[in-house]
Amino acid sequence: GQGSDMGASRQAIEALTAGGWSAIYSALRKAYETVAAAYPTDPQRYYSIVLMSDGENNEGPSYQEFAQWHRSLPPELQNVPVFTILFGDANRGEMSGIAELTGGRLFDAQKEPLSTIFKEIRGYQ
């Protein structure tokens, strides 16, 4: 249910620790692979990905490589939006590009609380 989903999300977020390297596009590919595995068993479900970043991609594939890979996905996966959330020194241009490419939306956690952002994201479902 919705409550357990939000509780699990909150636990996962609280468990995160900042590191020195950000492989944003590797993480996004992994998230899409997770959706691809779940999709056949529940194709009517609304799938979305939330990407939070406080830095720039400095490891793994580039934005251009990710965009090319994304265009090669089946249509049902290309339609899975990525909602990007900016923190700290995140690259606004790339995070905005990811949201635009995938049909998601950019949010700025420096300007509004995470609780508000997650309520807005839930509104897309």
Coordinates of C-alpha atoms in Angstrom, one line a residue:
G1 CA 0.0 0.0 0.0
Q2 CA 0.9 3.7 -0.2
G3 CA 1.9 3.9 3.5
S4 CA 4.3 1.0 3.3
D5 CA 5.8 2.3 0.1
M6 CA 6.5 5.7 1.7
G7 CA 7.9 4.0 4.8
A8 CA 10.2 1.9 2.7
S9 CA 11.3 4.9 0.7
R10 CA 11.9 6.9 3.9
Q11 CA 14.0 4.0 5.3
A12 CA 16.1 3.8 2.0
I13 CA 16.7 7.5 2.0
E14 CA 17.8 7.6 5.6
A15 CA 20.2 4.8 5.0
L16 CA 22.0 6.7 2.2
T17 CA 25.4 8.1 2.9
A18 CA 27.3 10.5 0.8
G19 CA 30.4 9.3 -1.0
G20 CA 32.9 10.9 -3.3
W21 CA 31.8 9.4 -6.6
S22 CA 28.6 9.7 -8.5
A23 CA 27.7 7.2 -11.2
I24 CA 24.3 8.7 -12.0
Y25 CA 23.7 7.1 -15.3
S26 CA 24.9 3.6 -14.1
A27 CA 22.3 4.0 -11.3
L28 CA 19.6 5.0 -13.7
R29 CA 20.3 2.1 -16.0
K30 CA 20.0 -0.2 -13.0
A31 CA 16.7 1.4 -12.0
Y32 CA 15.3 0.9 -15.6
E33 CA 16.5 -2.7 -15.5
T34 CA 14.6 -3.2 -12.2
V35 CA 11.5 -1.8 -13.9
A36 CA 12.0 -4.0 -17.0
A37 CA 12.1 -7.1 -14.7
A38 CA 8.9 -6.1 -12.9
Y39 CA 6.9 -4.8 -15.9
P40 CA 5.9 -8.2 -17.5
T41 CA 4.3 -9.3 -14.2
D42 CA 2.3 -6.1 -13.7
P43 CA 2.1 -4.0 -16.9
Q44 CA -0.8 -1.9 -15.6
R45 CA 1.2 -0.5 -12.7
Y46 CA 2.5 3.1 -12.8
Y47 CA 6.3 3.0 -12.8
S48 CA 8.5 5.9 -12.0
I49 CA 12.1 6.5 -10.9
V50 CA 13.3 9.1 -8.4
L51 CA 16.9 10.3 -8.8
M52 CA 18.4 12.4 -6.0
S53 CA 21.9 13.9 -6.5
D54 CA 24.1 16.3 -4.7
G55 CA 26.9 16.3 -7.3
E56 CA 27.9 15.7 -10.8
N57 CA 28.2 12.4 -12.7
N58 CA 31.9 11.7 -12.5
E59 CA 32.0 7.9 -13.0
G60 CA 30.4 5.5 -15.5
P61 CA 28.5 6.5 -18.7
S62 CA 27.9 10.1 -19.7
Y63 CA 24.6 11.9 -20.3
Q64 CA 24.9 11.4 -24.0
E65 CA 25.6 7.6 -23.6
F66 CA 22.6 7.3 -21.3
A67 CA 20.3 9.3 -23.7
Q68 CA 21.4 7.0 -26.6
W69 CA 20.7 3.9 -24.4
H70 CA 17.4 5.3 -23.3
R71 CA 16.3 5.7 -26.9
S72 CA 17.0 2.1 -27.5
L73 CA 14.5 0.9 -24.8
P74 CA 11.1 -0.5 -25.6
P75 CA 8.4 2.2 -25.7
E76 CA 6.9 1.0 -22.4
L77 CA 10.2 1.6 -20.6
Q78 CA 11.0 4.9 -22.5
N79 CA 7.7 6.1 -20.9
V80 CA 8.9 5.6 -17.4
P81 CA 9.5 9.1 -16.0
V82 CA 12.5 10.0 -13.9
F83 CA 11.8 12.7 -11.2
T84 CA 15.1 14.4 -10.4
I85 CA 15.7 16.0 -7.1
L86 CA 18.6 18.5 -6.7
F87 CA 20.7 18.8 -3.6
G88 CA 23.9 20.7 -3.0
D89 CA 26.1 21.0 -6.1
A90 CA 24.0 18.8 -8.4
N91 CA 24.3 19.7 -12.1
R92 CA 21.0 21.4 -12.8
G93 CA 21.4 21.2 -16.5
E94 CA 21.9 17.4 -16.6
M95 CA 19.2 16.7 -14.0
S96 CA 16.8 18.9 -16.0
G97 CA 17.9 17.0 -19.2
I98 CA 17.2 13.6 -17.5
A99 CA 13.7 14.8 -16.4
E100 CA 12.9 16.2 -19.9
L101 CA 14.2 13.1 -21.8
T102 CA 12.1 10.7 -19.7
G103 CA 9.0 12.8 -19.2
G104 CA 9.7 13.4 -15.6
R105 CA 10.1 16.7 -13.7
L106 CA 12.9 18.5 -11.9
F107 CA 12.6 19.4 -8.2
D108 CA 14.9 21.5 -6.1
A109 CA 15.2 20.2 -2.5
Q110 CA 17.0 23.5 -1.6
K111 CA 13.8 25.4 -2.3
E112 CA 11.1 23.0 -1.0
P113 CA 11.0 20.2 1.6
L114 CA 11.4 16.6 0.5
S115 CA 8.0 15.8 2.1
T116 CA 6.4 18.3 -0.3
I117 CA 8.4 17.0 -3.3
F118 CA 7.3 13.4 -2.6
K119 CA 3.7 14.4 -2.3
E120 CA 3.9 16.1 -5.7
I121 CA 5.6 13.0 -7.2
R122 CA 2.8 10.8 -5.8
G123 CA 0.3 13.1 -7.5
Y124 CA 1.6 11.8 -10.9
Q125 CA 0.3 8.4 -10.1

